[in-house]
Coordinates of C-alpha atoms in Angstrom, one line a residue:
X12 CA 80.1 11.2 118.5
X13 CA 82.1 10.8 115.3
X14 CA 79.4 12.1 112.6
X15 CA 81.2 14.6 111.5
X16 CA 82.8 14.3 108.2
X17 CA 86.1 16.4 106.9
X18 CA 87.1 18.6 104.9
X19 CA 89.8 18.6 101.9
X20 CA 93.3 20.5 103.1
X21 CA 95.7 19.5 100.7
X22 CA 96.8 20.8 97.1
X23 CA 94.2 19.3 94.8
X24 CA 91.6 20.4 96.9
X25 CA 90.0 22.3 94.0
X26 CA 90.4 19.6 91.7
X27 CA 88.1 17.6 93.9
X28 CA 86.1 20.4 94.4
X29 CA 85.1 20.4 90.3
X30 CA 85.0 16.1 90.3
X31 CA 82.3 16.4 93.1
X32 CA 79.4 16.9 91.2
X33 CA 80.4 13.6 89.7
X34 CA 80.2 11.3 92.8
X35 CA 77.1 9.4 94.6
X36 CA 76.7 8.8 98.1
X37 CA 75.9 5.4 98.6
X38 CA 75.7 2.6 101.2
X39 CA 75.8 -1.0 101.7
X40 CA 75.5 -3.9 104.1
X41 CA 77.2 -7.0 104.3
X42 CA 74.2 -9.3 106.1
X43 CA 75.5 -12.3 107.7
X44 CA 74.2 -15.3 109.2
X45 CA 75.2 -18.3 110.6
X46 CA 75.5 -21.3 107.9
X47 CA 74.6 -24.3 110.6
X48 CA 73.1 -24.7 114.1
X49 CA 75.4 -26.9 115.0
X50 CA 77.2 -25.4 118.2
X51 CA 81.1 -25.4 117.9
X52 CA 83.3 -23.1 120.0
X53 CA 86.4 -23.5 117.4
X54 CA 84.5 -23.5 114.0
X55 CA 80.8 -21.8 113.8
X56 CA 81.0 -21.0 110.0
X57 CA 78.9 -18.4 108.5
X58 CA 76.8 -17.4 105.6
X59 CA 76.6 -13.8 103.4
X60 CA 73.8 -12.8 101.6
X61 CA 74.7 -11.9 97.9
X62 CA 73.0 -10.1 95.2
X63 CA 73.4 -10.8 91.6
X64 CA 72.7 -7.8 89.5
X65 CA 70.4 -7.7 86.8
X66 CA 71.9 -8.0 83.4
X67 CA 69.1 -4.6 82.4
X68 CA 71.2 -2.4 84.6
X69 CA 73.4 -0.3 83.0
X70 CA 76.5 -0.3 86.0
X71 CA 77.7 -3.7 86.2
X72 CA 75.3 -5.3 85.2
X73 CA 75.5 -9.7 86.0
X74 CA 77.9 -8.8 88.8
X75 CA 77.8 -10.0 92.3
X76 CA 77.7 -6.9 95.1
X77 CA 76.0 -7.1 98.8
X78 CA 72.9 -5.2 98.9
X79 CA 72.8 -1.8 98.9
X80 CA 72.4 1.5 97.2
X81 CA 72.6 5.3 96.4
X82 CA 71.1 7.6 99.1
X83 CA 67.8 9.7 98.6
X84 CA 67.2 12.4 100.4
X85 CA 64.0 11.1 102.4
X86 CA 67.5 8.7 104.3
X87 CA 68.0 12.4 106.2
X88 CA 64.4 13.8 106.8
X89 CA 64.2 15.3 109.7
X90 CA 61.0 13.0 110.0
X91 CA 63.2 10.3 111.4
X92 CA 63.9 12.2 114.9
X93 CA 60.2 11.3 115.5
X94 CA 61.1 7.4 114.2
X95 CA 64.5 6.4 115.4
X96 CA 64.6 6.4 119.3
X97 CA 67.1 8.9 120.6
X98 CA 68.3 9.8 116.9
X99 CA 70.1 13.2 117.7
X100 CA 72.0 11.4 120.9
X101 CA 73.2 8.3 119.5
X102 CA 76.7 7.3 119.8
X103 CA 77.0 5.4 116.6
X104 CA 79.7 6.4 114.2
X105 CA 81.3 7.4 110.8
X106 CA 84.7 8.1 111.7
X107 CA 86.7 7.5 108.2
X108 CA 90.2 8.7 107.9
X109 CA 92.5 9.6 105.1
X110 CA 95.5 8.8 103.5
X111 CA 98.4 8.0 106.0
X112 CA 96.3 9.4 108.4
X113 CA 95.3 12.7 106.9
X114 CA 91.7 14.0 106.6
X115 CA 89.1 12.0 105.1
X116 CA 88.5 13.6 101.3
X117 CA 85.2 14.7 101.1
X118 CA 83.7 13.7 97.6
X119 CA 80.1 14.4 98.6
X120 CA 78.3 17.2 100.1
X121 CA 76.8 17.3 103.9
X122 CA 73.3 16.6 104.8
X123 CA 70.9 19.7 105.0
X124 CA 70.8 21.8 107.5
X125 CA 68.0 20.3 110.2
X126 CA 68.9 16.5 108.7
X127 CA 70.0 14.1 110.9
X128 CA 73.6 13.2 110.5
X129 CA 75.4 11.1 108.5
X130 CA 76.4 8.8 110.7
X131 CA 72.2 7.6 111.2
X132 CA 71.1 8.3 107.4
X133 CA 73.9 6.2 105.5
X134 CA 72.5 3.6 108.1
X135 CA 68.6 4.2 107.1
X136 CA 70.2 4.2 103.3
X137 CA 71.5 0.2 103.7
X138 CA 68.5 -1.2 105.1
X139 CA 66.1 0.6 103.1
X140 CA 67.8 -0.4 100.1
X141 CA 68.1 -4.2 101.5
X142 CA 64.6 -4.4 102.1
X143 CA 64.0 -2.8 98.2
X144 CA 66.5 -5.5 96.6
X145 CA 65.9 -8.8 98.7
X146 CA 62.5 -8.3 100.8
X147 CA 64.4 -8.2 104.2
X148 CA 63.2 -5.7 106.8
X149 CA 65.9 -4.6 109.3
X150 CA 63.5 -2.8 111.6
X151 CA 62.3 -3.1 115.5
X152 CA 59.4 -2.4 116.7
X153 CA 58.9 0.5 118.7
X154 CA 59.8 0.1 122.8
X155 CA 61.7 -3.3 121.8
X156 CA 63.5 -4.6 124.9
X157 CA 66.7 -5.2 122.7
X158 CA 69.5 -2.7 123.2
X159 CA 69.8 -0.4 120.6
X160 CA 73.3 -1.1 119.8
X161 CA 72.6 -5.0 119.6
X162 CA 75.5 -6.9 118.1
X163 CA 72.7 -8.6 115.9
X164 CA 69.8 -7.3 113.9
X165 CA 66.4 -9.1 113.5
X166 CA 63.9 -9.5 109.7
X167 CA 60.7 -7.6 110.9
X168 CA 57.6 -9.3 109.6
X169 CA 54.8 -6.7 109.1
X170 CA 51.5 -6.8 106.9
X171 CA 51.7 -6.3 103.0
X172 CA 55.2 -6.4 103.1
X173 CA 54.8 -6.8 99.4
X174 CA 53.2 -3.8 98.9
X175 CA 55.4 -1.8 101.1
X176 CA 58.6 -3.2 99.4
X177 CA 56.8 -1.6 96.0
X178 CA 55.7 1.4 97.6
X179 CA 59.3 2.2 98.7
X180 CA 60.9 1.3 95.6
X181 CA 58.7 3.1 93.9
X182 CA 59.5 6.3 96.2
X183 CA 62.0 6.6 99.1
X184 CA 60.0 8.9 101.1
X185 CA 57.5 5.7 101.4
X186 CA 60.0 3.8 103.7
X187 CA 59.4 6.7 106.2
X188 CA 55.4 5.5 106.1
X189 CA 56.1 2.1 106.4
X190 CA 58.4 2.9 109.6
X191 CA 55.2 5.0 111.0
X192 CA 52.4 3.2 110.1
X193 CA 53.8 -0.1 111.2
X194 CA 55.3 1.4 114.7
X195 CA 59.3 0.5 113.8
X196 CA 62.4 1.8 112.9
X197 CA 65.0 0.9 110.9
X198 CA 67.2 -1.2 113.3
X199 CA 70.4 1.5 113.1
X200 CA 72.1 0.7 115.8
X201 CA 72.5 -3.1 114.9
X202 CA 74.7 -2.1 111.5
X203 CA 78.7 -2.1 112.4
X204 CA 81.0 0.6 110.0
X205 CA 83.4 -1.6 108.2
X206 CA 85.0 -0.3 105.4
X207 CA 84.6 3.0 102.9
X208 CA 85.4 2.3 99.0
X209 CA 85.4 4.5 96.7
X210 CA 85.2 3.8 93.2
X211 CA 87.9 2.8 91.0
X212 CA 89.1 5.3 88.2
X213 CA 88.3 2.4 85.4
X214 CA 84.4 2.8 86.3
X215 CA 82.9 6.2 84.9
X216 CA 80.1 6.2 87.5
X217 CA 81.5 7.2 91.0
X218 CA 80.7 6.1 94.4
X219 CA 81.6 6.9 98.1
X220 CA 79.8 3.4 99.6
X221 CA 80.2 3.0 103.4
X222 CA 79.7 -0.9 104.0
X223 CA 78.2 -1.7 107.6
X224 CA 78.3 -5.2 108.8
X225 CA 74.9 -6.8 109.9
X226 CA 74.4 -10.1 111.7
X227 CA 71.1 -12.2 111.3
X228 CA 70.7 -15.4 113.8
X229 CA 69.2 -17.0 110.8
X230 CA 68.7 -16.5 107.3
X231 CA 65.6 -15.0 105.7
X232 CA 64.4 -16.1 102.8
X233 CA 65.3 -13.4 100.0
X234 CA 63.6 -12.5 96.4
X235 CA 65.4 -10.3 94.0
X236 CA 63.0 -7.8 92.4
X237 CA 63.4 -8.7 89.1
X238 CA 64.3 -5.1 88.1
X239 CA 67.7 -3.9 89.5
X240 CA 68.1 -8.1 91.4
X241 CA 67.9 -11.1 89.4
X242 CA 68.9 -13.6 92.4
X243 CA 69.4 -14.2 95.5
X244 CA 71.6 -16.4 97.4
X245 CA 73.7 -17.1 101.1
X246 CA 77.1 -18.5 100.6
X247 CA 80.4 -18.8 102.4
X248 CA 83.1 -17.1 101.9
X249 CA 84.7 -19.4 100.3
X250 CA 82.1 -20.6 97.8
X251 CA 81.9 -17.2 96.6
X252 CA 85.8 -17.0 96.4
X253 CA 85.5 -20.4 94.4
X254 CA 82.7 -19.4 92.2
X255 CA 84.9 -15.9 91.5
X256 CA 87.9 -18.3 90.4
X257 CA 86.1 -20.7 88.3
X258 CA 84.2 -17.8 86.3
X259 CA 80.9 -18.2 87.1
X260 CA 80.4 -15.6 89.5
X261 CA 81.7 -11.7 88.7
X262 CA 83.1 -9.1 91.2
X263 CA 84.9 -5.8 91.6
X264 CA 87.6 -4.9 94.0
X265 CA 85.4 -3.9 97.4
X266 CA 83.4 -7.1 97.3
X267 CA 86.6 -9.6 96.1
X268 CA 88.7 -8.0 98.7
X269 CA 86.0 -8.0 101.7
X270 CA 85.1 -11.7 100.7
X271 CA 88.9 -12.1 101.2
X272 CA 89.3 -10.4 105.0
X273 CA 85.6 -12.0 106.0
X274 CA 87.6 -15.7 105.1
X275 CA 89.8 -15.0 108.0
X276 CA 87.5 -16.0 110.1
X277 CA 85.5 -19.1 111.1
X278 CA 83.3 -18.5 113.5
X279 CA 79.8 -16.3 113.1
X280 CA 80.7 -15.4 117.1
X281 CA 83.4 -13.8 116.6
X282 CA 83.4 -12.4 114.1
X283 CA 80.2 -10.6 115.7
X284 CA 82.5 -9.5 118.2
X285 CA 85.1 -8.5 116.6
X286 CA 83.3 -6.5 114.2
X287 CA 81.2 -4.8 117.5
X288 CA 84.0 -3.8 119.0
X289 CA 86.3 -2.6 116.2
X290 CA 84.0 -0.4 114.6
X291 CA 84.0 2.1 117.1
X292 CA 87.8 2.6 115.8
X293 CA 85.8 3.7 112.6
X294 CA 87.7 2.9 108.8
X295 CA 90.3 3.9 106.5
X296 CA 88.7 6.1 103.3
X297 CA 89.7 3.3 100.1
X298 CA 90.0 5.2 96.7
X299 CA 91.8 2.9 94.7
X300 CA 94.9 4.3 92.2
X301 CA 94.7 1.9 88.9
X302 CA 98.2 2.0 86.7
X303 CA 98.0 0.3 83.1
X304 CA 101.0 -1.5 82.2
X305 CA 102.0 -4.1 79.6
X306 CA 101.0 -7.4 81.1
X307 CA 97.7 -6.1 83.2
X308 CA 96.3 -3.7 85.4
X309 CA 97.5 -2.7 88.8
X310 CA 95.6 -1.1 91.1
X311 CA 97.6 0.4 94.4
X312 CA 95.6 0.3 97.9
X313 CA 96.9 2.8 101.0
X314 CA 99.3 1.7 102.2
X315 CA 101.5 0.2 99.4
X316 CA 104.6 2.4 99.2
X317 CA 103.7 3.0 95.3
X318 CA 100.1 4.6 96.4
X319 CA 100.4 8.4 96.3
X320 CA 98.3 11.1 97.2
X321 CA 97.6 13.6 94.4
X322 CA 95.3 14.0 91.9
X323 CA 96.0 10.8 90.2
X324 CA 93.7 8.9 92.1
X325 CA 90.8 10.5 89.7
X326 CA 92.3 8.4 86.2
X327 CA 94.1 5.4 85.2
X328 CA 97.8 5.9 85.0
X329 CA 99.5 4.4 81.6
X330 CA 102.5 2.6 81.8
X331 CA 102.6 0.3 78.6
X332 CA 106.1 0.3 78.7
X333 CA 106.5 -1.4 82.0
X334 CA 105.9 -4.7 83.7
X335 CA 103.7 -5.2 86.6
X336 CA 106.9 -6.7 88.5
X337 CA 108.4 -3.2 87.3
X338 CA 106.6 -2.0 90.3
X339 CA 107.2 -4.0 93.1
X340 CA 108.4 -2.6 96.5
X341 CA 109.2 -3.2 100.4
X342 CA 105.4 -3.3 101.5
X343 CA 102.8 -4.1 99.3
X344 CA 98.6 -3.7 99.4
X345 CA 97.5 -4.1 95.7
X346 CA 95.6 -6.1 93.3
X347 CA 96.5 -7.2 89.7
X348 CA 93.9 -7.2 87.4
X349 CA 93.4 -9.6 84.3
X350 CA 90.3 -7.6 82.6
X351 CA 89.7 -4.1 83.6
X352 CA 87.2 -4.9 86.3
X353 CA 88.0 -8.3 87.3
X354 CA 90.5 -8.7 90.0
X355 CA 92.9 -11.5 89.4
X356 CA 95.9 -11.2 92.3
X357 CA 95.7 -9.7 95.5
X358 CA 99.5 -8.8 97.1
X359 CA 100.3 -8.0 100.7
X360 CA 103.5 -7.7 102.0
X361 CA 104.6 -5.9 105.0
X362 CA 101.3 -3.9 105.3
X363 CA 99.4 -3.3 108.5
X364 CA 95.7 -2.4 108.4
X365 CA 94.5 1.1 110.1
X366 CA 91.9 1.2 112.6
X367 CA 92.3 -2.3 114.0
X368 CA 91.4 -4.1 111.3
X369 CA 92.3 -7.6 109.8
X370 CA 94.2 -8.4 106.6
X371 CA 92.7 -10.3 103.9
X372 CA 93.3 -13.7 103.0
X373 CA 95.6 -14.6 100.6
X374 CA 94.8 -17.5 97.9
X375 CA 97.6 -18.8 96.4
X376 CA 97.7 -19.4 92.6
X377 CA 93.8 -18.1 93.2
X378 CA 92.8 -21.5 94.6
X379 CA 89.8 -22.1 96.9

């Protein structure tokens, strides 16, 4: 069971040791259904649920993430071994590595003693904080006959699930109640690790987000809350990608970049499968390293034989007297930015994803 999570053995250890208290655990899911029911071995296209912030919230706000947010501590309670069948046995995991295959760095502290792990609470932590942003319930009803690692996860309709949605984002602790008084869990098993991020240096607030993929047989009809969500929609791929490059949709580097590797594929099936069976290989740990130069921003992904590992990963590096093309090389994973958030370019060459995992697409001259 990979629940574990490392510790920091190289040089700047202290350094992260003092930045710690500066990072958020947080957690995300990317919910997908399928987009038609028309059945089609070669092409069964696919649909993701997106979530425009609202333009009240003080991190980015108007921008276009997957649901999801920071952890509580009611995600560990030690209530949830009486909730989640077999919670202390299960064989889901968080297995994230390092830098060129070195130990993950460990920005945020370990669950209390008596918690349950990680690997189940950053889990409870997506689809609570789904059901607070869009109204869907990833949950199972107690003695369901479904497996509990299911490839696919199901919207549980309960009684005042208006209320309830209130009551939880009013207090975490109520999501336990709901679970209890409605006799269901959250639906853990049925959320697939796909990639860690962490945040880049440009952003002052700091985040360590796991993002799980989820798949829904069909889509649920979502409601932002009008607070932290303002809308609600499920697009492609593609759309998103189109809406990115014609400015009327904003995103940061996690979501552009998973948009990107989800376009690879175009069928709902397999990439249910694919997703189910990689994610047992567990992720690569994403902290992005963001150099300023004259023409733009570059930010350098793992990989990329410019990406170091030392303590500049915390702050942008300035290099106003060079060229972005100043800093090409033999294999390339990076991103070019035009604005400080906004990613413009993404460059691969000669890199091969960790952990079995697939490339992301390349547009070309950022065309849909």
């Amino acid at each position: 069971m990979f629940c574990h999570h490392y510790v920091l053995t190289f040089n700047c250890a202290q350094l992260f040791k003092l930045n710690m208290s500066f990072w958020r655990e947080a957690s995300s899911v990317i919910l997908l259904t399928k987009s038609s029911n028309v059945k089609n071995v070669c092409r069964d296209p696919f649909k993701i649920l997106c979530i425009k912030r609202s333009e009240i919230n003080s991190y980015l706000p108007n921008y276009t993430v997957f649901p999801g947010g920071t952890t509580e501590k009611s995600d560990s309670s030690p209530e949830w071994t009486d909730i989640i069948p077999d919670c202390t046995n299960s064989n889901l995991n968080l297995n994230i590595i390092g830098y060129s295959g070195s130990p993950a760095i460990k920005f945020v502290s370990d669950n209390e003693q008596g918690s349950i792990p990680k690997c189940l609470s950053l889990r409870v932590t997506a689809i609570r904080e789904t059901f607070e942003e869009s109204g869907i319930l990833l949950c199972k009803k107690m003695n369901c006959d479904q497996s509990e690692n299911c490839a696919t996860v199901n919207h549980l309709e309960i009684d005042s699930i208006d209320r309830w949605r209130k009551l939880v984002q009013k207090n975490a602790s109520n999501f336990i109640n709901l679970c209890s008084e409605n006799n269901c869990y959250p639906d853990v098993g049925a959320l697939h690790l796909w990639s860690n991020w962490l945040t880049s240096p440009l952003l002052k607030t700091k985040f360590d987000t796991k993002f799980f993929l989820a798949f829904i047989e069909s889509s649920v009809n979502a409601s932002p809350d009008g607070v932290e969500t303002s809308q609600m929609t499920w697009n492609t791929p593609d759309e998103m990608l189109s809406r990115f490059v014609n400015g009327d949709e904003k995103l940061v580097t996690p979501q552009y970049y998973e948009l990107l590797r989800l376009r690879q594929f175009t069928s709902f099936t397999k990439l249910t499968n694919f997703a189910y069976t990689r994610s047992i290989e567990g992720c690569e740990q994403i902290l992005p390293m963001v150099i300023a130069t004259k023409d733009g921003y570059l930010t350098l992904l793992p990989g990329d034989s410019k990406f170091n590992n030392s303590e500049k990963y915390l702050e942008v590096q300035y290099e106003l007297d060079k060229h972005l093309k100043d800093f090409d090389s033999d294999v390339m994973h990076r991103l070019h930015h035009s604005e400080e958030y906004l990613p413009k370019k993404i460059i691969i060459k000669n890199y091969i994803p960790k952990c079995g995992h697939v490339l992301p697409a390349i547009l070309p001259d950022c065309k849909i």
